Coordinates of C-alpha atoms and ligand atoms in Angstrom, one line a residue:
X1 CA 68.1 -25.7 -224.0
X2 CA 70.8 -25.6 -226.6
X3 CA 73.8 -27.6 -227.0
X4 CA 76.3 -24.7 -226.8
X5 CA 78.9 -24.6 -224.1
X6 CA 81.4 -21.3 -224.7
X7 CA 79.5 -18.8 -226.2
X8 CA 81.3 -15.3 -226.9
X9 CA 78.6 -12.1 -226.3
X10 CA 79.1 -8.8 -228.1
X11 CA 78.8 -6.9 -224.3
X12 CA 78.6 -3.1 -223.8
X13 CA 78.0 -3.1 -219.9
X14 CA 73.9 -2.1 -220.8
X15 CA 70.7 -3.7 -218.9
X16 CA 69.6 -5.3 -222.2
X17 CA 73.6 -7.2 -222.7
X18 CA 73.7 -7.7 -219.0
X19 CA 70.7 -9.6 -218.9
X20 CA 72.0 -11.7 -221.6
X21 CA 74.5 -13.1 -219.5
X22 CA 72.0 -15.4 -217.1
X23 CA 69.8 -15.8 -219.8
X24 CA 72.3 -17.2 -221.9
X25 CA 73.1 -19.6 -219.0
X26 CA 69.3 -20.0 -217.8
X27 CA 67.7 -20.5 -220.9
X28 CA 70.4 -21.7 -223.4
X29 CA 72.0 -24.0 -221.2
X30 CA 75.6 -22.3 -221.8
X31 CA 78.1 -22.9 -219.8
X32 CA 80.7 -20.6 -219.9
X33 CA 79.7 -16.6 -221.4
X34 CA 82.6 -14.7 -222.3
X35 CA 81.8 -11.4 -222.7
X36 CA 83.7 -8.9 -225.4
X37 CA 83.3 -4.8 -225.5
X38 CA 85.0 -2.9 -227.5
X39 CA 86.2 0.5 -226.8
X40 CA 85.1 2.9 -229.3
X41 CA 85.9 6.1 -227.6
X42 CA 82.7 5.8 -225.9
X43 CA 83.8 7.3 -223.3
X44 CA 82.8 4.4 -220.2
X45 CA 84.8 3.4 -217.3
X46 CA 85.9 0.1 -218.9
X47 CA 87.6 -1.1 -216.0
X48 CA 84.0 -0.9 -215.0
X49 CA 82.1 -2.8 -217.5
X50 CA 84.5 -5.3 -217.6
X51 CA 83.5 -6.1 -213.7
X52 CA 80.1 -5.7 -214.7
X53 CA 79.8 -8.3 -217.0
X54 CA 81.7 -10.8 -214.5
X55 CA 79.5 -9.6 -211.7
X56 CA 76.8 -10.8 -214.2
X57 CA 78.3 -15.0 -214.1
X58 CA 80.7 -14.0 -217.4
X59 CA 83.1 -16.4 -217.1
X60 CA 85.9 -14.7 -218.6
X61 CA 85.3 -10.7 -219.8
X62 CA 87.6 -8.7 -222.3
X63 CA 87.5 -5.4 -223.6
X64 CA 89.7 -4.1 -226.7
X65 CA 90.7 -0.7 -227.7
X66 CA 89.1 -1.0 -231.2
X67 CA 89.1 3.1 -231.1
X68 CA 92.6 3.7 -233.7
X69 CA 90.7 0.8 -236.5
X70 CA 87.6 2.0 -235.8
X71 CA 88.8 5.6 -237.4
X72 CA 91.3 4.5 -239.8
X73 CA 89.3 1.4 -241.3
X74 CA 85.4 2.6 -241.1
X75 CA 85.6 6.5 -240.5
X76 CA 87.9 7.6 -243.1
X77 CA 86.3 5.0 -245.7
X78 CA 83.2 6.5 -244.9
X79 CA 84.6 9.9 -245.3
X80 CA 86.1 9.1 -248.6
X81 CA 82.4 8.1 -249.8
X82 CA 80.9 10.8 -248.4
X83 CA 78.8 8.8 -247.1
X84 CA 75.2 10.2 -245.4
X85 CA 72.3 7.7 -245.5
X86 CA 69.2 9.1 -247.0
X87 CA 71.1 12.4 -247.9
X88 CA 72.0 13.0 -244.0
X89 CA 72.7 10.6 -241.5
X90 CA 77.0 10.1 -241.3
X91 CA 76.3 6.3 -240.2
X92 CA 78.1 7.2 -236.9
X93 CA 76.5 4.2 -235.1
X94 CA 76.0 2.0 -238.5
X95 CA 79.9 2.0 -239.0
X96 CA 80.8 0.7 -235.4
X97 CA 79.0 -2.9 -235.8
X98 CA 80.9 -4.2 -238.3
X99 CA 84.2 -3.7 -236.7
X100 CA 82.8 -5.5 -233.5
X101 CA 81.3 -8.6 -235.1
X102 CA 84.7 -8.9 -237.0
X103 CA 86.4 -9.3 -233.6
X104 CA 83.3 -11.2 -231.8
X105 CA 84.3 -13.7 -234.5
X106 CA 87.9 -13.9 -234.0
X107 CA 87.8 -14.1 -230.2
X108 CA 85.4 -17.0 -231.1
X109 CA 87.5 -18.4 -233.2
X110 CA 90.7 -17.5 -230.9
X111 CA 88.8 -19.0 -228.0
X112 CA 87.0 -22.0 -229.9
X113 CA 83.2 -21.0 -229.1
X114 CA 80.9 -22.7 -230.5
X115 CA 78.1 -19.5 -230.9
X116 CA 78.4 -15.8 -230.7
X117 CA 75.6 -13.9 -229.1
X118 CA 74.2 -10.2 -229.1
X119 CA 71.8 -8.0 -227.0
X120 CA 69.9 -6.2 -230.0
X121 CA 66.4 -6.3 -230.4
X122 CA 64.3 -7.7 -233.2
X123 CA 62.9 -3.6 -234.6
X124 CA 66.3 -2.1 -235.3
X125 CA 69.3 -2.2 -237.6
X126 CA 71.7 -3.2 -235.1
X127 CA 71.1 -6.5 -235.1
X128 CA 71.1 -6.9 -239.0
X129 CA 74.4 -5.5 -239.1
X130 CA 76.4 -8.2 -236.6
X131 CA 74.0 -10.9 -237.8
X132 CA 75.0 -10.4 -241.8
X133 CA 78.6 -9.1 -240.8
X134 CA 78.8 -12.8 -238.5
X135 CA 77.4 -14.4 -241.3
X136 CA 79.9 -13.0 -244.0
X137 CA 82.7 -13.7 -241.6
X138 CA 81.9 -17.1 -240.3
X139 CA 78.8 -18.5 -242.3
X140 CA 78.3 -21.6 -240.5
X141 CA 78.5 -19.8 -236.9
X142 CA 75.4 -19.7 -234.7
X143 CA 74.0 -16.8 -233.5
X144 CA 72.4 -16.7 -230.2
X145 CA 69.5 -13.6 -229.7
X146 CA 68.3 -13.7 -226.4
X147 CA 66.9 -10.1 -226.5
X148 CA 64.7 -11.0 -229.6
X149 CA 63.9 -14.2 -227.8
X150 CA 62.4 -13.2 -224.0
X151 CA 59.4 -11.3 -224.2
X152 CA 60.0 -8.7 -221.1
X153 CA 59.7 -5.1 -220.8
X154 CA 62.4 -3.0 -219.7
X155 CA 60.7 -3.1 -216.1
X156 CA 60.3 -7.0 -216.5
X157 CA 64.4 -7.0 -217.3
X158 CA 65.4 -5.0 -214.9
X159 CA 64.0 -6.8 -212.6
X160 CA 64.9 -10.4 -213.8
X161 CA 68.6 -9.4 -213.9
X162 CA 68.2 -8.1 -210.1
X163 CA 67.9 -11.9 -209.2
X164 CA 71.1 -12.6 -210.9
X165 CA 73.5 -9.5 -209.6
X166 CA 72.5 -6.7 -212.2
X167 CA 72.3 -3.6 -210.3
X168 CA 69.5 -1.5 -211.5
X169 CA 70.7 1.6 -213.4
X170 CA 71.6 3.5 -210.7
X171 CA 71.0 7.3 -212.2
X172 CA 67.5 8.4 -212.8
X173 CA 66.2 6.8 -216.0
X174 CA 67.2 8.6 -218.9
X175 CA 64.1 8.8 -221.1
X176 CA 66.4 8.5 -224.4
X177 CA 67.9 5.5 -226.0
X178 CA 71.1 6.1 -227.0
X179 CA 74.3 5.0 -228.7
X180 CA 77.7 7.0 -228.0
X181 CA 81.0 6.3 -229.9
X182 CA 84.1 8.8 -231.0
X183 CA 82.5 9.6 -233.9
X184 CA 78.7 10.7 -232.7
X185 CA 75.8 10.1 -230.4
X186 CA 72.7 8.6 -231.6
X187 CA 69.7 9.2 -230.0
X188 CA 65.7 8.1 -230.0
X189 CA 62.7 7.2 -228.1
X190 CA 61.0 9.0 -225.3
X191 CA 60.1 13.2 -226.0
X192 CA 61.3 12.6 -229.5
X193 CA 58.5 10.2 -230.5
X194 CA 56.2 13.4 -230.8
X195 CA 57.8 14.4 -234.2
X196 CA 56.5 18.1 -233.8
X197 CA 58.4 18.7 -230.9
X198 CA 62.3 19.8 -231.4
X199 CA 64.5 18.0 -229.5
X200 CA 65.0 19.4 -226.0
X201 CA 68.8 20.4 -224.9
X202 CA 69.6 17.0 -222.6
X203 CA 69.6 15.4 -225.7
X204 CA 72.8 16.8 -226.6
X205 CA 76.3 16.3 -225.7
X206 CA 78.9 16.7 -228.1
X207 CA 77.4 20.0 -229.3
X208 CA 76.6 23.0 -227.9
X209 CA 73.7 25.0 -228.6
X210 CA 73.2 28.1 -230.7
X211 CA 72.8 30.2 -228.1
X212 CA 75.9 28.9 -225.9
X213 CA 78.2 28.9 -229.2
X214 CA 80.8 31.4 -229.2
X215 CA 80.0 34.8 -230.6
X216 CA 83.2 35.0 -232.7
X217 CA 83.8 33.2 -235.4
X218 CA 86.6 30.8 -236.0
X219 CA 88.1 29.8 -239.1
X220 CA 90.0 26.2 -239.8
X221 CA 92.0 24.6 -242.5
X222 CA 91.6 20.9 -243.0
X223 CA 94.1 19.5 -245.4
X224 CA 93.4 16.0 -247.5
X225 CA 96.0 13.4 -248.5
X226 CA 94.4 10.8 -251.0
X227 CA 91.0 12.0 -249.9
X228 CA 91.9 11.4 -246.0
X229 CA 91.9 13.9 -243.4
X230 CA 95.4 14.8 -242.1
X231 CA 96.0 18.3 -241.0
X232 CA 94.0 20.9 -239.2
X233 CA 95.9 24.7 -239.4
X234 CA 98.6 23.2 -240.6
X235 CA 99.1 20.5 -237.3
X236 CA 99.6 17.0 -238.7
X237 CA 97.7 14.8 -236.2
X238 CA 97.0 11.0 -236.1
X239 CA 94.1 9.9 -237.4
X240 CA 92.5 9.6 -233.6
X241 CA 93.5 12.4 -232.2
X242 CA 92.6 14.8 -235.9
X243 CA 88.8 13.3 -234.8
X244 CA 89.2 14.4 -231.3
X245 CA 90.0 18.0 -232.2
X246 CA 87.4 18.4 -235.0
X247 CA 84.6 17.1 -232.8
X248 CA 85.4 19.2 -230.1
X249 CA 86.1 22.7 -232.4
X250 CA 82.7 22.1 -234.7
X251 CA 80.7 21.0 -231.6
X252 CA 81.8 23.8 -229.7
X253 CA 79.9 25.6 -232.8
X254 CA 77.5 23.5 -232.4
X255 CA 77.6 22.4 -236.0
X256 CA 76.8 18.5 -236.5
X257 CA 73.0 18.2 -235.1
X258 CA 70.5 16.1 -237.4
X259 CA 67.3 15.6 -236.9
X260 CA 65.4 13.2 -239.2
X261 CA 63.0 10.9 -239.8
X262 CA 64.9 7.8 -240.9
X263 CA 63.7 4.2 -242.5
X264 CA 64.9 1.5 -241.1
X265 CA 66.0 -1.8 -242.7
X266 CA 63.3 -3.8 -241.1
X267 CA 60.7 -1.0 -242.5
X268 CA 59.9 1.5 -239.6
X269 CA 60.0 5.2 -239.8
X270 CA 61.9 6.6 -236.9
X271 CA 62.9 9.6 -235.6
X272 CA 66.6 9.8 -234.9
X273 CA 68.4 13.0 -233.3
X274 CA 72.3 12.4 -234.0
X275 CA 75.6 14.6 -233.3
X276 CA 78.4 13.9 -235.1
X277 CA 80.3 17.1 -235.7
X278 CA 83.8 16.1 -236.3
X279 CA 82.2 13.4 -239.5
X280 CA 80.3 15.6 -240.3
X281 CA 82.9 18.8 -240.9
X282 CA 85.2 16.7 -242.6
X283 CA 82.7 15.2 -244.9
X284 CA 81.6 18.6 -246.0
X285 CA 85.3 19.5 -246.5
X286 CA 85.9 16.4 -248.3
X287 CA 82.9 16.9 -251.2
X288 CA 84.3 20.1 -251.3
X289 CA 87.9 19.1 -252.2
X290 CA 86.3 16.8 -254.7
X291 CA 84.3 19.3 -256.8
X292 CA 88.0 20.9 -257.1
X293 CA 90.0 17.9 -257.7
X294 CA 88.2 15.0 -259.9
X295 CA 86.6 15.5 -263.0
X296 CA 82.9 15.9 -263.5
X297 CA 82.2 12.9 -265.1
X298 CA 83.9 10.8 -262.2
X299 CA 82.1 13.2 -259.7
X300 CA 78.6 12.5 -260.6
X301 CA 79.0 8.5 -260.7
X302 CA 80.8 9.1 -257.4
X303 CA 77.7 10.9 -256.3
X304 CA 75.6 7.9 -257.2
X305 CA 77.7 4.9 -255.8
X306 CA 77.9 7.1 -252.7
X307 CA 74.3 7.1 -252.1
X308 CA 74.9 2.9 -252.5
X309 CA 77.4 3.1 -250.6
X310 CA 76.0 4.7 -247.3
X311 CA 73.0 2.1 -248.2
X312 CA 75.0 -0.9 -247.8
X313 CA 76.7 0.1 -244.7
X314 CA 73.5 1.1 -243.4
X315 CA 71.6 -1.7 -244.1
X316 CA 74.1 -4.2 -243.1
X317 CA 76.7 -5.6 -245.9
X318 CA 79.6 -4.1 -244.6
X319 CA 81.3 -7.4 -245.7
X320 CA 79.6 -7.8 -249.3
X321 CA 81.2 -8.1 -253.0
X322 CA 79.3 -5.0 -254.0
X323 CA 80.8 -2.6 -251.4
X324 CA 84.3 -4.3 -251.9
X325 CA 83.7 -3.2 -255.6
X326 CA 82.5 0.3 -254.5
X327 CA 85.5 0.8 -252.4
X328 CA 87.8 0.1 -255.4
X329 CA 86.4 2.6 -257.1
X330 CA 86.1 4.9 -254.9
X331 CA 90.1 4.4 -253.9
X332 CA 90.8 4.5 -257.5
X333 CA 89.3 8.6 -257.5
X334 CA 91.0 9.0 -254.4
X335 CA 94.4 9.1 -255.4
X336 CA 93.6 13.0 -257.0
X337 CA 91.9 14.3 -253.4
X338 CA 94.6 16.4 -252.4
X339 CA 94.4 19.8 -251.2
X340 CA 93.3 22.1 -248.5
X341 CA 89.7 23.7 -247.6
X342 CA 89.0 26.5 -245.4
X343 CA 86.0 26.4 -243.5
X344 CA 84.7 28.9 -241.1
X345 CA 82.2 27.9 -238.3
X346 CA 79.8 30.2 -236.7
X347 CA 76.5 29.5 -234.6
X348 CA 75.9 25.8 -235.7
X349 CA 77.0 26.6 -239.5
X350 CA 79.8 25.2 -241.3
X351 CA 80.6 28.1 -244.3
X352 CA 83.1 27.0 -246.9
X353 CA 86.1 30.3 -247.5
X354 CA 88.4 28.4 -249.6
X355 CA 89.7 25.5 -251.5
X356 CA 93.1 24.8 -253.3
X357 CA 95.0 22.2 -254.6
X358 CA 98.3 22.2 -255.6
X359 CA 98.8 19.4 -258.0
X360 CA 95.6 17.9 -258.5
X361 CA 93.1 21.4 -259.3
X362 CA 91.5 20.7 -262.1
X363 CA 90.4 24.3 -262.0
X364 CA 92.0 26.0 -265.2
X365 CA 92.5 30.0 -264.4
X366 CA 93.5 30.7 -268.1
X367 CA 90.0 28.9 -269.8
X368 CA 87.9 29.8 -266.8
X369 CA 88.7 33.8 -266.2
X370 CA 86.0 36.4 -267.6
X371 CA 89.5 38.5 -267.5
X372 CA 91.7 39.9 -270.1
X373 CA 94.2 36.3 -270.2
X374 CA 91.2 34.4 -271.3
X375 CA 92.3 31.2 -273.5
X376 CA 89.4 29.6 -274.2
X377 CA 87.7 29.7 -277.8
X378 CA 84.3 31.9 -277.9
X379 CA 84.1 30.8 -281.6
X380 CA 84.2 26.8 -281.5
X381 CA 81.5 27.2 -279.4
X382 CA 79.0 27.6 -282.2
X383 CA 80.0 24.1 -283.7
X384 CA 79.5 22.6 -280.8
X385 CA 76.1 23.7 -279.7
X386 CA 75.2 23.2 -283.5
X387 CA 75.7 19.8 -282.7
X388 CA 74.7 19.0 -279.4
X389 CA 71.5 20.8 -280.3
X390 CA 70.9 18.9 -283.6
X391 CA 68.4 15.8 -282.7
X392 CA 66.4 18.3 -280.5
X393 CA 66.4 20.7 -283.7
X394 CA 65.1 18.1 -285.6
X395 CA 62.5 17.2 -283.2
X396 CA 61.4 20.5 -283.3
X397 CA 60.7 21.3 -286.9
X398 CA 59.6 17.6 -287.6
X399 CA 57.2 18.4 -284.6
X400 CA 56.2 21.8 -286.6
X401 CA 55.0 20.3 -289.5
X402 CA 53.0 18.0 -287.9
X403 CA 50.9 20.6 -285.9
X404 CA 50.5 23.0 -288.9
Ligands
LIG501 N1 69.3 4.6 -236.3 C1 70.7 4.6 -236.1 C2 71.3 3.5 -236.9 O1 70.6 2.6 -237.3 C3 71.1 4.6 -234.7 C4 70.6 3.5 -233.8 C5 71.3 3.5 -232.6 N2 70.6 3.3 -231.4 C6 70.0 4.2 -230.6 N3 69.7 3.7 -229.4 N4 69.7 5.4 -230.9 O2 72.5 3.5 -237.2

């Protein structure tokens, strides 16, 4: 038994959350559970989980429309960095728990709780994220875990939330565990354990596959303002709504599937099947527009903070002085991503056709052409390879003598 009486639980209408509810009260000795679920364009009834969670004892249950943030403040961000953990993985799911520990806390703080709770278990990254993004927010805020405290299989909690009003899920069990949002679905466990085996089609919803992609191909032109998404074919959409269309145009293409072994934070290899292919078409558009607009130099330490970047995000410092810093800079090379790319999409490929940029192309026709207008110098070439070959030229004969 704790000492806590208003506790606010990060909800999303699951068994595993559920559950939390009467074990909160049960076993914590908490008095009044307010549950909290945020709409991230999951696509749920919500008019349905919120009963949920008060047909669970919640005392009070709210869900927010997080879905317009949730693009504009992590999505884009992450777009900007390019960011793909481990060279592949958009962070689709990673980018979500930030967002709803930063309102967890202020509903806690709104509602003057004295603990925040969540459902996650004690082998993933979920829970690192809302327990460091809680921590940054409100350090001296308790935490309560139940899920990594109660020892029960999913059998064992099915059946212990029964006793308390939980309906058992009603369709047949899905064998998958899976996490949905606007941005991508993220799926493990079950037939995917047996890494050999490629994922079966049920996995999939967002995407279609090869053979059900259409036969013709269709080309689209995305257009960047300060390195953020805000056109398609010459439509200006808001930010929500440009998502919406992408996902559903590449994952009709059925562009956007990953497969990959991934390493957690706590030190497991998983296997993780995710489709994200609106993120993922604009993040391939967007390192495109780069390599036309910012300057070589800039682009390969870009290349190297973005491999931090999607690091921190994935492994749960969201709120951290290093990825403020990283953001700063990476705003700062920002300001020159304007421009346009053309893309074509054809059975689960995403081909690049074009790139321009009309005030920030850094690509220089006159120095660049092998044609007859060519600017550029042939002869101060000599001078400078003379030079940036000289230490290696003195290596070389100094080498010579040595081994005559
Ligand atoms: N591995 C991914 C991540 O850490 C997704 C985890 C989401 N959960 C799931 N049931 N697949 O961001």
């Amino acid at each position: 038994m704790s000492n806590f009486h208003k506790v606010v639980l990060a909800y999303s209408g699951g068994v595993d959350t559920s559950a939390c509810i009467p074990y909160l009260q049960n076993e914590y000795g908490v008095k009044d559970v307010i549950a909290f679920a945020a709409d991230l364009g999951q696509g749920d009834e919500l008019e349905h989980i919120r009963q949920k969670a008060l047909q669970a004892g919640a005392s009070e249950s709210i869900v927010i429309d997080l879905i317009e943030p949730f693009v504009s403040d992590y999505a884009f961000p992450a777009i900007k960095a390019n960011a793909l953990y481990e060279g592949k993985y958009p962070l689709s799911t990673a980018l979500a728990r930030p967002l709803i520990a930063n309102r967890l806390v202020q509903i806690a703080n709104d509602l003057n709780a004295d603990a925040v709770a969540h459902g996650c278990t004690g082998k993933g990254n979920d829970q690192v994220r809302f327990d460091l993004a809680i921590a940054s927010l409100a350090p001296e805020l308790p935490i309560l875990t139940p899920a990594r405290q109660w020892s029960m299989s999913r059998e064992e909690l099915i059946v212990y939330g029964e006793k308390f009003g939980i309906p058992a899920p009603v369709s047949k069990k899905s064998p998958y565990s899976i996490d949905v949002n606007l941005l991508g679905r993220s799926i493990e466990a079950g037939p995917l354990e047996d890494l050999y085996q490629a994922p079966s089609e049920d996995v999939y919803q967002m995407t279609s596959s090869i053979d059900n992609s259409p036969e013709k191909a269709q080309d689209l032109e995305i257009e960047f303002q300060a390195g953020i998404p805000i056109s398609i074919d010459g439509l200006q959409l808001d930010p929500v709504s440009l998502i919406k269309k992408v996902n559903s145009i590449a994952g009709n293409f059925g562009f956007g599937r990953i497969d990959m072994i991934e390493n957690r934070v706590v030190g497991i290899k998983s296997r993780e099947i995710y489709e994200a292919p609106g993120l993922m078409l604009l993040i391939k558009c967007h390192q495109e527009l780069e390599s036309l607009t910012l300057s070589g130099d800039v682009l390969r330490t870009k290349g190297n903070l973005e491999r931090q970047w999607a690091d921190l995000v994935y492994q749960g410092f969201w709120f951290s002085p290093l990825k403020k810093a990283l953001d700063a800079f990476i705003d700062e090379t920002q300001k020159d991503v304007n421009g346009v790319i053309k893309v074509r999409l054809y059975k689960g490929n995403l081909i690049i056709q074009g790139r321009k940029s009309s005030i920030n192309s850094l690509y220089s026709s006159d120095i660049s052409t092998y044609g007859s207008n060519d600017k550029f110098d042939h002869t101060s070439a000599e001078g400078f390879i003379y030079i940036w070959g000289l230490a290696n030229r003195i290596w070389a004969s100094v080498t010579r003598k040595k081994n005559i």
